[in-house]
Coordinates of C-alpha atoms in Angstrom, one line a residue:
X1 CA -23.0 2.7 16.8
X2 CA -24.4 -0.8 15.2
X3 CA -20.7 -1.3 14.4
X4 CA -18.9 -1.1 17.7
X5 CA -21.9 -2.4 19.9
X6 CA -21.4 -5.5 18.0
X7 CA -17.4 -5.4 18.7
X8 CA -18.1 -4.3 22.2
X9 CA -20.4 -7.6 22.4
X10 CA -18.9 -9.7 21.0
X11 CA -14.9 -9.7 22.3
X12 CA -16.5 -8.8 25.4
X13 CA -18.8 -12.1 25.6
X14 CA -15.4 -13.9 24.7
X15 CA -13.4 -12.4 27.2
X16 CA -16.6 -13.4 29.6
X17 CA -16.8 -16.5 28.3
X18 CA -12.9 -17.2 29.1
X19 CA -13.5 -16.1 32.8
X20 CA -16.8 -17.6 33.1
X21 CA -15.1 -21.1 32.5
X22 CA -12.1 -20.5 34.7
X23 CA -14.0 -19.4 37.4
X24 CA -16.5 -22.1 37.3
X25 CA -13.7 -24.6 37.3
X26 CA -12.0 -23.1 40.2
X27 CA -15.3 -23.1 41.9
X28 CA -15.6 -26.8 41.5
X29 CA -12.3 -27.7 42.4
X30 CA -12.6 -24.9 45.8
X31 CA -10.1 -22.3 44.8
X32 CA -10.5 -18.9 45.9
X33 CA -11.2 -16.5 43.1
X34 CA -9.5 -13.1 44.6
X35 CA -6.3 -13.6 42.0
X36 CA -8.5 -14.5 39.5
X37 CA -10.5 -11.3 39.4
X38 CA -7.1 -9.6 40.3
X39 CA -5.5 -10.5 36.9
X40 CA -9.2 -10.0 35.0
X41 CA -8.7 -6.4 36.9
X42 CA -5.4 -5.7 36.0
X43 CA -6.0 -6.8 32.6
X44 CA -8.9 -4.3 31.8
X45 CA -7.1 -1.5 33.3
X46 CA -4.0 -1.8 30.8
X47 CA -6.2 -2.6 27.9
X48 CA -8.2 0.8 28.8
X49 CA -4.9 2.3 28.6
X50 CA -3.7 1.1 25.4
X51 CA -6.8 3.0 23.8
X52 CA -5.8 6.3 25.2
X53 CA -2.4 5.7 25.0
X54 CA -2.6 5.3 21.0
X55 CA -5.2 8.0 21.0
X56 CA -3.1 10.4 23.1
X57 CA 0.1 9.5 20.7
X58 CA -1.9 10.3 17.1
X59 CA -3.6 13.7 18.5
X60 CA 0.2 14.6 19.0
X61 CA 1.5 14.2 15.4
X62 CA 1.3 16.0 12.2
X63 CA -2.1 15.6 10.2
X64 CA 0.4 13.6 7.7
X65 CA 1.4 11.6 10.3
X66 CA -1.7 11.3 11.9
X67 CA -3.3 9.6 8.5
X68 CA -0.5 7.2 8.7
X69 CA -0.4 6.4 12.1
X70 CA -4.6 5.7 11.9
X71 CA -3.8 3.2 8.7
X72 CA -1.1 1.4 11.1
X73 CA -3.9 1.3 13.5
X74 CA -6.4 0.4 11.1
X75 CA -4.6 -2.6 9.7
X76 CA -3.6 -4.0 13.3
X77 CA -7.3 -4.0 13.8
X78 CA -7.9 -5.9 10.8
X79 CA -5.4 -8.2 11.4
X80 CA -6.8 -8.8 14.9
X81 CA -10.5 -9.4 13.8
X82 CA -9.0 -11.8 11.2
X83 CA -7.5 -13.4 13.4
X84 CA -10.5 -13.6 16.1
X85 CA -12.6 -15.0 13.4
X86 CA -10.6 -17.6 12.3
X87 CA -9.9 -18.6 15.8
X88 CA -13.0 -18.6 17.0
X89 CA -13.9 -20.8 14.3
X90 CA -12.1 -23.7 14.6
X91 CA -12.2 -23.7 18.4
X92 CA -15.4 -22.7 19.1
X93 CA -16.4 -26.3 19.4
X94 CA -13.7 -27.8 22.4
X95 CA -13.2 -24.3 24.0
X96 CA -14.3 -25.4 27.4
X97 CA -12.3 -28.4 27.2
X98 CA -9.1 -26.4 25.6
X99 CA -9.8 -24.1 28.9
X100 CA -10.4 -26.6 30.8
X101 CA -7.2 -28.4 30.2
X102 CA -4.8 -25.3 30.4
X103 CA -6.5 -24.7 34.2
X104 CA -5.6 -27.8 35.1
X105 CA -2.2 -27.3 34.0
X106 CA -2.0 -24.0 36.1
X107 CA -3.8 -25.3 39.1
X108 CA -1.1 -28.5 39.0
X109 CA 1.9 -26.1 39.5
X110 CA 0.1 -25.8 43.1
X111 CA -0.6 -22.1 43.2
X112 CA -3.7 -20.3 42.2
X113 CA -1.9 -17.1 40.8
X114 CA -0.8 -18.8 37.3
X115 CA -5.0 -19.3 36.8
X116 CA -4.5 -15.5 37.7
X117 CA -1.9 -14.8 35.2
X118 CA -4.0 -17.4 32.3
X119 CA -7.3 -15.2 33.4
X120 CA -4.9 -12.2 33.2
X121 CA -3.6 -13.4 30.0
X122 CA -6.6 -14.0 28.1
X123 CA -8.8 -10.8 28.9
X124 CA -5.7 -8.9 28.2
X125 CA -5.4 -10.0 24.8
X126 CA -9.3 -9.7 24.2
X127 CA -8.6 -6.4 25.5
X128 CA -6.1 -5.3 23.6
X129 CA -7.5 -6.9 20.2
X130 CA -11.4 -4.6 21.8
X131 CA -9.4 -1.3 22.2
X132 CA -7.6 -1.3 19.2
X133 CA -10.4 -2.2 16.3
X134 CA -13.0 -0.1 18.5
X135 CA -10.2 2.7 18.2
X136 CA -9.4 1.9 14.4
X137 CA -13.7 2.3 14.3
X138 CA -14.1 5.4 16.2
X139 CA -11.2 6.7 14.0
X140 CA -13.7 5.9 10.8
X141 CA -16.9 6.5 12.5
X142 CA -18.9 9.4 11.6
X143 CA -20.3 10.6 14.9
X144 CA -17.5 9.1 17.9
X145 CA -20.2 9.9 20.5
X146 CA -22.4 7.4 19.3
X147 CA -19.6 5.1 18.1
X148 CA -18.5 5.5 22.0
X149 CA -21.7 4.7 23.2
X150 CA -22.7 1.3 21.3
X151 CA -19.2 -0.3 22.9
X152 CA -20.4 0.5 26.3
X153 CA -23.9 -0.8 25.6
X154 CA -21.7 -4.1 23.5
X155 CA -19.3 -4.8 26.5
X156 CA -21.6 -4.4 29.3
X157 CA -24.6 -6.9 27.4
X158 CA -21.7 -9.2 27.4
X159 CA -21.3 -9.4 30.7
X160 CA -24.5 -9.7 31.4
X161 CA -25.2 -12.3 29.1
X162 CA -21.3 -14.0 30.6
X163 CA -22.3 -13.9 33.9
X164 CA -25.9 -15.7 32.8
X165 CA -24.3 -18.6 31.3
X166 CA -22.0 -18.8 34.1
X167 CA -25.0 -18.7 36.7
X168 CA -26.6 -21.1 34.4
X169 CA -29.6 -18.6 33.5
X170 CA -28.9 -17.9 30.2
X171 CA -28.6 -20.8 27.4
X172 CA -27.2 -19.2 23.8
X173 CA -26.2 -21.3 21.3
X174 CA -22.7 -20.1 20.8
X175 CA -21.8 -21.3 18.2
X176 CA -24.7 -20.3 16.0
X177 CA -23.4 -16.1 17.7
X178 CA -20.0 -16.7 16.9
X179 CA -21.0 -17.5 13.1
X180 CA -23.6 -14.7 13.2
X181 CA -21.4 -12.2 14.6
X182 CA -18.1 -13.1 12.9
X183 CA -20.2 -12.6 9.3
X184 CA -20.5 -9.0 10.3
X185 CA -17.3 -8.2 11.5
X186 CA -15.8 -9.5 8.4
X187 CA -18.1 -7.0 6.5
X188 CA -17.3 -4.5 9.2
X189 CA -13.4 -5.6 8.7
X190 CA -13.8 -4.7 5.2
X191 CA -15.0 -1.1 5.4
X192 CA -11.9 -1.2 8.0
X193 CA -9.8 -2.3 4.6
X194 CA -11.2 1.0 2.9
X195 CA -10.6 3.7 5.5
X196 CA -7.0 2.1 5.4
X197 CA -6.4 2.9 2.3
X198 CA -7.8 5.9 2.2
X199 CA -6.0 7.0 5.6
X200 CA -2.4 5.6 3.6
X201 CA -3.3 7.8 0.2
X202 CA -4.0 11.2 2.4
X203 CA -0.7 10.3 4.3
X204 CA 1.1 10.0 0.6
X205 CA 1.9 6.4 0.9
X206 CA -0.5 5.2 -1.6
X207 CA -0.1 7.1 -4.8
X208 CA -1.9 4.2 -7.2
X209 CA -4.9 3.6 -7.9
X210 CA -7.1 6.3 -7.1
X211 CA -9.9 6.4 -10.0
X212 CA -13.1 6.8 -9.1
X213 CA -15.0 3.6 -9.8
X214 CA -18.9 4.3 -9.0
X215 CA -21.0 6.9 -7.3
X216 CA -22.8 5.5 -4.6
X217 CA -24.3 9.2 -2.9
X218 CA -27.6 7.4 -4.3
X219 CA -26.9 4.5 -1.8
X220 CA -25.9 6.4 1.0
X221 CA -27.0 9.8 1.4
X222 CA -25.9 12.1 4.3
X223 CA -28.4 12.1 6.9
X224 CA -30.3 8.8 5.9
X225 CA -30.4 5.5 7.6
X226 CA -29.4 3.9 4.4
X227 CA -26.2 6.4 4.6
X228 CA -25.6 5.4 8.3
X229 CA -25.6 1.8 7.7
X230 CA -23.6 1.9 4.7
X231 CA -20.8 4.5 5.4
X232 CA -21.4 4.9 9.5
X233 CA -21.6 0.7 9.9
X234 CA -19.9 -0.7 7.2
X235 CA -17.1 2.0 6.3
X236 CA -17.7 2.0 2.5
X237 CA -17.6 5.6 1.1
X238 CA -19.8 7.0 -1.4
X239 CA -17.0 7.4 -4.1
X240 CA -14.6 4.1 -3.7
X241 CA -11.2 4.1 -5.5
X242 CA -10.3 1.3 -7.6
X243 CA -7.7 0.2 -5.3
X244 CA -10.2 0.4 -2.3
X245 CA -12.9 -1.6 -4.1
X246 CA -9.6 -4.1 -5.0
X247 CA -8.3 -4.3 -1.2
X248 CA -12.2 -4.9 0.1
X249 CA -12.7 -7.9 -2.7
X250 CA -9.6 -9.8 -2.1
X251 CA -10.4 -9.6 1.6
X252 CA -14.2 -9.8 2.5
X253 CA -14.4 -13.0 -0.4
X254 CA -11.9 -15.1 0.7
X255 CA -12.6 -14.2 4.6
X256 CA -16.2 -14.6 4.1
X257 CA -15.4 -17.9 2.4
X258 CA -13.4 -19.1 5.4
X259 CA -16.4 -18.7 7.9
X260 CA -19.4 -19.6 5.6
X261 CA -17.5 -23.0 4.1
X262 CA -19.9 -26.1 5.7
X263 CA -17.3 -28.4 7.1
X264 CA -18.9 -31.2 5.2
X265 CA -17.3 -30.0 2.3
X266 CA -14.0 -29.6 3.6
X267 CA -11.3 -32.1 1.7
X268 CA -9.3 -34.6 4.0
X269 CA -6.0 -34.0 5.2
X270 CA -4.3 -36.2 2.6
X271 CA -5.9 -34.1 0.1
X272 CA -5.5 -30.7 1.4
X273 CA -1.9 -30.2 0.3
X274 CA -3.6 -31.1 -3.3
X275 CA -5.6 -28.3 -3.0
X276 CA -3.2 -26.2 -1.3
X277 CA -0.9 -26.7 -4.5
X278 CA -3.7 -26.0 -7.0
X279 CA -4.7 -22.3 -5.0
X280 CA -0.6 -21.6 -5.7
X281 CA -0.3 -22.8 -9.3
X282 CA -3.9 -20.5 -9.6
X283 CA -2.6 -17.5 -7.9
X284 CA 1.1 -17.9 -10.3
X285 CA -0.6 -18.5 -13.4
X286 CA -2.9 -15.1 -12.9
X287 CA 0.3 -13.2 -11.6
X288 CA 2.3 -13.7 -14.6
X289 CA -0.8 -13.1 -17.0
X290 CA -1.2 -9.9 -15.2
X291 CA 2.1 -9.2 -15.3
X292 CA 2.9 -9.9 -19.4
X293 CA -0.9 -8.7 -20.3
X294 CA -1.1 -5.2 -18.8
X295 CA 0.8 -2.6 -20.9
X296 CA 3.3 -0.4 -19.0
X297 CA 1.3 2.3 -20.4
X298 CA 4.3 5.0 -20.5
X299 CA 4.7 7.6 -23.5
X300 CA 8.0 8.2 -25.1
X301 CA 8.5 11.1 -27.4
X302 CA 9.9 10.5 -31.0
X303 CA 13.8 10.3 -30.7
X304 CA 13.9 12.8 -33.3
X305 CA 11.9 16.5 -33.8
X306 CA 12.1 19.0 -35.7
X307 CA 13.2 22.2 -35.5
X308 CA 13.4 26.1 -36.6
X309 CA 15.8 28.1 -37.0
X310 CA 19.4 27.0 -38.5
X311 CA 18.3 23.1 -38.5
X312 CA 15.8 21.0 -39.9
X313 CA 15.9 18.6 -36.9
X314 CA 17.2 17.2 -34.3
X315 CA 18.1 13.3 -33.0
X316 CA 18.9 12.0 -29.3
X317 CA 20.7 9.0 -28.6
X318 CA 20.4 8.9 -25.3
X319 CA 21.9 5.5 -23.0
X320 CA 21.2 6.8 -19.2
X321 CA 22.8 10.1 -18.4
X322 CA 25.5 10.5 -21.4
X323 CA 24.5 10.1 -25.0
X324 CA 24.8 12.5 -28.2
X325 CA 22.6 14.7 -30.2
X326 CA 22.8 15.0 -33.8
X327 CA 21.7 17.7 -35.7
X328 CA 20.9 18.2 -39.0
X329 CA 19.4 20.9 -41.6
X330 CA 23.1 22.9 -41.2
X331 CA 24.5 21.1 -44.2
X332 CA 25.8 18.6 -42.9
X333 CA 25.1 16.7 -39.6
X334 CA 26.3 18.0 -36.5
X335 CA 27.0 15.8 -33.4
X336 CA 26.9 16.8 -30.4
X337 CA 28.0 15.1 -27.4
X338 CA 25.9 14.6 -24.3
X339 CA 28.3 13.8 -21.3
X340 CA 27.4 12.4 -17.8
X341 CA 29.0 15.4 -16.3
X342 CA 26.4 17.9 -17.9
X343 CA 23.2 15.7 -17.2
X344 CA 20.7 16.9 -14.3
X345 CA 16.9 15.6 -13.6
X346 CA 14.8 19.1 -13.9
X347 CA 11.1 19.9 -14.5
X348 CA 10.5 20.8 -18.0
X349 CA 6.6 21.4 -19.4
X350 CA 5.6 20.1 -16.4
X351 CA 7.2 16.5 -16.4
X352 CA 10.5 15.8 -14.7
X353 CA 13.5 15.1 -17.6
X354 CA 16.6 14.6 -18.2
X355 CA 18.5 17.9 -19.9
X356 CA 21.9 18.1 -20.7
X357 CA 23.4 21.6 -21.5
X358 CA 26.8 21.7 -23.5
X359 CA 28.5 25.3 -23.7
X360 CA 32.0 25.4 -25.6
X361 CA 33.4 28.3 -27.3
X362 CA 33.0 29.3 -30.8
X363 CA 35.3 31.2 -33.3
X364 CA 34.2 34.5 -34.5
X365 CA 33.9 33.2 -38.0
X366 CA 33.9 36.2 -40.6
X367 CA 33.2 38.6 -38.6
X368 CA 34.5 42.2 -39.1
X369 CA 37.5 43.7 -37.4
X370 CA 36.2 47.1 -37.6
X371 CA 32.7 48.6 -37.1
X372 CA 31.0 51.8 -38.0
X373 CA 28.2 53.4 -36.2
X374 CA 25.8 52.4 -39.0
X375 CA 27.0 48.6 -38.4
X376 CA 26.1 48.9 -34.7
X377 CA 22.6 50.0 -35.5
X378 CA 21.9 47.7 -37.9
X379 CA 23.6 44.8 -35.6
X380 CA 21.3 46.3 -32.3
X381 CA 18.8 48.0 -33.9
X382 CA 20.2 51.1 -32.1
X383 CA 23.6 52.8 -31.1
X384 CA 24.8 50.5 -27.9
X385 CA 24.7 52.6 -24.5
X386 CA 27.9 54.5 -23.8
X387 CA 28.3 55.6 -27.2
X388 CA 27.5 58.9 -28.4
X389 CA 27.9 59.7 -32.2
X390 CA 29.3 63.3 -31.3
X391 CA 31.9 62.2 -28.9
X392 CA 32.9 58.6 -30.5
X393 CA 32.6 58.7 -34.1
X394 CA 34.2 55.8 -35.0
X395 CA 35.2 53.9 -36.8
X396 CA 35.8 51.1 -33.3
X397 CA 37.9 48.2 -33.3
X398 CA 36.0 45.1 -33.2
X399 CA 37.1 42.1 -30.6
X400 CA 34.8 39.0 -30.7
X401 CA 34.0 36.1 -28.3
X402 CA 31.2 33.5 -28.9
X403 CA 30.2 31.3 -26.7
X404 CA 27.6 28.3 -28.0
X405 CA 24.9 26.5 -25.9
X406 CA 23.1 23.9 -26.4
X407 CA 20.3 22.5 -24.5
X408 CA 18.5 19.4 -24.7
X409 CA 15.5 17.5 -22.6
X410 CA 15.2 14.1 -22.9
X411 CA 12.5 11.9 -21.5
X412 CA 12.7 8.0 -21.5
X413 CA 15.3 8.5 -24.4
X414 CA 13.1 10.6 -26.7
X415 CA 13.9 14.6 -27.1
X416 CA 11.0 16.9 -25.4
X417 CA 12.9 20.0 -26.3
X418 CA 16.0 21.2 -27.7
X419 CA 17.4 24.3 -28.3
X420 CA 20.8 26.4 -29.5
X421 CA 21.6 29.3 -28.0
X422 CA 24.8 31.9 -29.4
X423 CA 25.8 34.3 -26.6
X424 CA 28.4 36.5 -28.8
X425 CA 30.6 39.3 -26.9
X426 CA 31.5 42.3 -28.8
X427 CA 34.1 44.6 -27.2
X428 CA 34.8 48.1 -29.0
X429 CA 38.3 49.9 -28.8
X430 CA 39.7 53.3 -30.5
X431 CA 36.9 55.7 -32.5
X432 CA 36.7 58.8 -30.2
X433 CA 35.9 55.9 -26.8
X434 CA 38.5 56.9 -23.6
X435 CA 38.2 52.9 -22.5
X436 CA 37.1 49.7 -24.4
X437 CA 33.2 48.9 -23.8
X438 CA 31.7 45.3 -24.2
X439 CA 28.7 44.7 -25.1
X440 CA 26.5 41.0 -25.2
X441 CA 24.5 40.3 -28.0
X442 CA 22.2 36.9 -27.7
X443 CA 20.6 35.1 -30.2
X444 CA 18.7 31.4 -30.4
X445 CA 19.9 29.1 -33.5
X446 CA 17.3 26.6 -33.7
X447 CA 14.8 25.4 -31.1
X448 CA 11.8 22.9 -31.0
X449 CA 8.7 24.9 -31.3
X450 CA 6.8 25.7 -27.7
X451 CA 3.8 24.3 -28.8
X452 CA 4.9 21.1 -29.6
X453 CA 7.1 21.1 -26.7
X454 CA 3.9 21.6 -24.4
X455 CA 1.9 19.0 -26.8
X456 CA 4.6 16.2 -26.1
X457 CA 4.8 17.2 -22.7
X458 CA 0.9 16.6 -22.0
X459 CA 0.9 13.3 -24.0
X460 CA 4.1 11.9 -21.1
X461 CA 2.2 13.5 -18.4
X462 CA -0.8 11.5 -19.3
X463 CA 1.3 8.7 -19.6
X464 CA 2.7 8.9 -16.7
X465 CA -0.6 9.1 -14.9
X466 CA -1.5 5.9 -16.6
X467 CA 1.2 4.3 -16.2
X468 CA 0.7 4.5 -12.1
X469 CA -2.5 3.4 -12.5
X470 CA -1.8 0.0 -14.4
X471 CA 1.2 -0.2 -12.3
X472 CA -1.3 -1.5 -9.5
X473 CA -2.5 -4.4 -12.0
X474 CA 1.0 -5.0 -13.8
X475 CA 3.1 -5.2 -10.7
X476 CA 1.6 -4.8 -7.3
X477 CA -1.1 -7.4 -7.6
X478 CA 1.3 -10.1 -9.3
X479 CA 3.3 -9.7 -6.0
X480 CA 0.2 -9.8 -3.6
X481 CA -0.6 -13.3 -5.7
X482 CA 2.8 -14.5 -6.2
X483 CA 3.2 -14.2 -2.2
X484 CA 0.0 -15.9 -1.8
X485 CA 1.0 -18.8 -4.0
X486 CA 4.5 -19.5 -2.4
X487 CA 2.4 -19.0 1.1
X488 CA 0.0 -21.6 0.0
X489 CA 3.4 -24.1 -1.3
X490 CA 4.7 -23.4 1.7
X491 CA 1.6 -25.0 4.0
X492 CA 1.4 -27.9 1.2
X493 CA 4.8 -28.8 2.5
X494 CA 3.8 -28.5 5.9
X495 CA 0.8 -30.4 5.7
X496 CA 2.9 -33.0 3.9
X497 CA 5.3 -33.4 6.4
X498 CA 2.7 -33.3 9.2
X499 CA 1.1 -36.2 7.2
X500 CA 3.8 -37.9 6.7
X501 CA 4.7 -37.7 10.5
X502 CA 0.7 -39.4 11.0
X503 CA 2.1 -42.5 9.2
X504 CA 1.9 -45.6 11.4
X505 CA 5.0 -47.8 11.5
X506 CA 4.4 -51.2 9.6
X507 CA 3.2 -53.8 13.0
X508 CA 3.5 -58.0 12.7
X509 CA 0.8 -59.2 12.0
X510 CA -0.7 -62.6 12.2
X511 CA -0.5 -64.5 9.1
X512 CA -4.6 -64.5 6.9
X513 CA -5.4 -61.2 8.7
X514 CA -5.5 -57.9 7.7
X515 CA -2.8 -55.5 8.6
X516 CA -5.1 -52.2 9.3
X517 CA -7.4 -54.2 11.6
X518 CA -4.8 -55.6 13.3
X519 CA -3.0 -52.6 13.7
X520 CA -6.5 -50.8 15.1
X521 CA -7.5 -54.1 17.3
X522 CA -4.0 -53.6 19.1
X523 CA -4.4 -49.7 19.5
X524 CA -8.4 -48.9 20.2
X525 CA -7.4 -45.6 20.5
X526 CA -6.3 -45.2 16.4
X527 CA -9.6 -46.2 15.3
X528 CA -10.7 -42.8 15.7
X529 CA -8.0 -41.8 13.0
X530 CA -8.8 -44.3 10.7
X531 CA -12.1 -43.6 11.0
X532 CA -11.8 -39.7 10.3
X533 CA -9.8 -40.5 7.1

């Protein structure tokens, strides 16, 4: 509730602020106020709508969809409440005058509906900038009721307190609120940060960084005032993520910076592309430590692994999806070849791989032409179905046909499992049987053992896992901070240029004097400059 009465208040007494001033200078300069308070009107109504619309849209979707939709909603809030600060901040000062000047503007075009269209204008876009972050709060608000409530208490003590200054009645230091006020909302703004996050990770956009960091139940218990100020007020949850605790530090510090900074200490223009310049080489120079510091974290499994069976072991060399297997332990080594035509991405262990299976045929070798019933048994451990001794005696004409397998896993070039597999077809003729009958025998060569194939397995899972994690400080946080140092570069050059522009042209001057007072004695109106730098 604390939360959005202070939203509700505060874009409200800015949006009262805005019509207070344009109606007092239409007042003084006799200028009926009906399109005024027509645009004001107009401007509520449609900012009302915007809320339900949105809210209308998200109870529509998918819960998926519905996570990601309140993250969009979440960081347009943000974005706006930035932005309001900021604002605020460096106009707070000539924002009468700034008003001021752009009614005189609209009341020199000779026709009081384009101060209805500025009034229209401006309490729109407090509006919309009030519906949304009071939507992206209800969204991360506890109890909505209550949530609901404090905005209606917010927005109509802003108009109260609007319609006193406008009256005269009420004298409030504004800039002192504004400074007051915009410190919460940037702590506010930053439990805002968190619930986005959170909203992206349960819509599966966010995948990184999701270790718990600290338990803060202790802090915020359910039920307590401590817990409703903490979670209810300022959005922070009693188990943050790394990433969240990341995303609310690299916005609340630099944020909170902005509006706490005394002006006194603020550099001159000419040296504020210095400092401009030394933020970017800062940001660059922790970006690529980041980036050649943090290990990739990955595990690869040994390129080669033994085996049981009919080899000793086996080795992959694998280059994307062809490569060659070579095996050894047979009496001499084997090679296999791995082609591009045979590779697939499947789920082995429980980690996606890369397996290749090669099947050619194989010839029969030595085995015999002609079986008895006693080599049957002792080949299938019993007399193959069909046969009876009574009826089919035997001696049967052997036919053979073996076929060879073999299978291999591979992830990030190293062998997770390999195996060879004999599937030999035996077909019998003559010996007492009316029709030839075929019979498969299978049989595994060699194979990696299953427990180190679930061993290895574990170790890349874990690997894996880690590897997402540092991911977030080895690449997504060099690109945050390499974007912040080419934004920074970026404004150096423009503040250059702007500089630059500022540059008087050289002026005759009278021989014994000196040029700058010269130059300010023939324009009064530059002394101001020279005096500010």
């Amino acid at each position: 509730m604390l939360a959005t009465l202070v939203i509700g208040l505060r874009e409200g007494l800015e949006a009262t602020l805005i019509v207070g001033i344009i109606a007092a200078f239409l007042r003084r300069n006799r200028v009926p106020l009906a399109p005024m308070w027509l645009g004001v009107g107009v401007a509520v109504v449609l900012s009302i709508a915007v809320g339900f619309g949105l809210q209308v849209v998200e109870q529509g979707l998918p819960q998926a969809q519905q996570e990601g939709m309140e993250a969009v909603i979440g960081i347009v809030a943000v974005v706006f409440v930035t932005g309001m600060i900021v604002w605020m901040r460096t106009h707070a000062r000539n924002l009468t005058k700034e008003i001021e000047a752009s009614a005189t503007a609209a009341l020199g075009r000779g026709t009081a509906w384009a101060l209805a269209g500025m009034a229209f204008l401006a309490v729109l876009k407090e509006g919309f900038e009030t519906s949304v972050f009071l939507l992206a709060t209800f969204q991360a608000s506890t109890d909505t009721g209550l949530a609901a409530l404090g905005a209606v208490v917010g927005i109509a003590g802003a108009v109260v307190i609007g319609y006193g200054i406008y009256t005269g009645g009420v004298r409030l230091d504004l800039r002192g609120f504004f400074t007051g006020t915009g410190i919460f909302l940037v702590f506010v703004a930053g439990g805002l940060v968190l619930t986005v996050l959170r909203r992206a990770h349960e819509a599966g956009w966010i995948v990184i960084g999701q270790q718990r960091t600290v338990d803060l139940s202790w802090l915020a218990p359910n039920g307590s005032v401590q817990g409703a100020l903490v979670t209810g007020v300022l959005g922070i949850p009693p188990d943050p993520r790394v990433i969240e605790v990341l995303g609310w530090v690299l916005y609340v510090v630099p944020v909170l910076a902005l509006s706490l900074w005394p002006r006194a200490w603020r550099p001159t223009p000419a040296r504020v592309p210095v400092f401009r310049v030394a933020f970017a080489v800062g940001f660059a120079l922790v970006a690529v430590a980041l980036a050649v510091a943090v290990p990739a974290g990955a595990v690869s499994p040994s390129r080669t692994t033994a085996v049981t069976g009919g080899a000793s072991s086996v080795t992959a060399d694998v280059d994307g999806a062809s490569g060659v297997l070579r095996v050894t332990g047979t009496g001499r080594e084997a090679r296999v070849t791995l082609p591009a035509s045979a590779h697939q991405r499947v789920e082995r262990a429980g980690v996606t791989a890369d397996r290749w299976r090669v099947t050619t045929g194989a010839l029969p070798g030595d085995r015999p032409a002609r079986l008895s019933l006693d080599d049957l048994v002792s080949m299938f451990g019993r007399i193959p179905v069909g046969i009876s001794p009574s009826t089919n005696p035997g001696p049967f004409t052997a036919t053979w046909s073996v076929r060879d397998t073999v299978t291999v896993w591979a992830v990030r070039g190293g062998v997770l499992d390999a195996t060879r597999s004999e599937r030999t077809v035996l077909t019998l003729r003559d010996g007492g049987l009316p029709s030839g009958r075929t019979t498969a025998l299978e049989r595994t060569v060699w194979g990696v053992p299953a427990a180190h194939v679930q061993q290895t397995a574990t170790a890349v899972a874990a690997g894996q896992t880690r590897a997402a994690e540092l991911q977030l400080w080895r690449v997504w946080l060099p690109i945050a901070l390499g974007i912040a140092a080419a934004a920074q570069l970026l404004l150096a050059l423009r503040d250059r240029r702007r500089l630059a522009a500022r540059v008087p042209n050289p002026e005759p001057t009278v021989p014994g004097t000196d040029p700058s007072r010269a130059s300010v004695a023939a324009d009064p109106a530059r002394s101001n400059d020279y005096a500010v730098r």
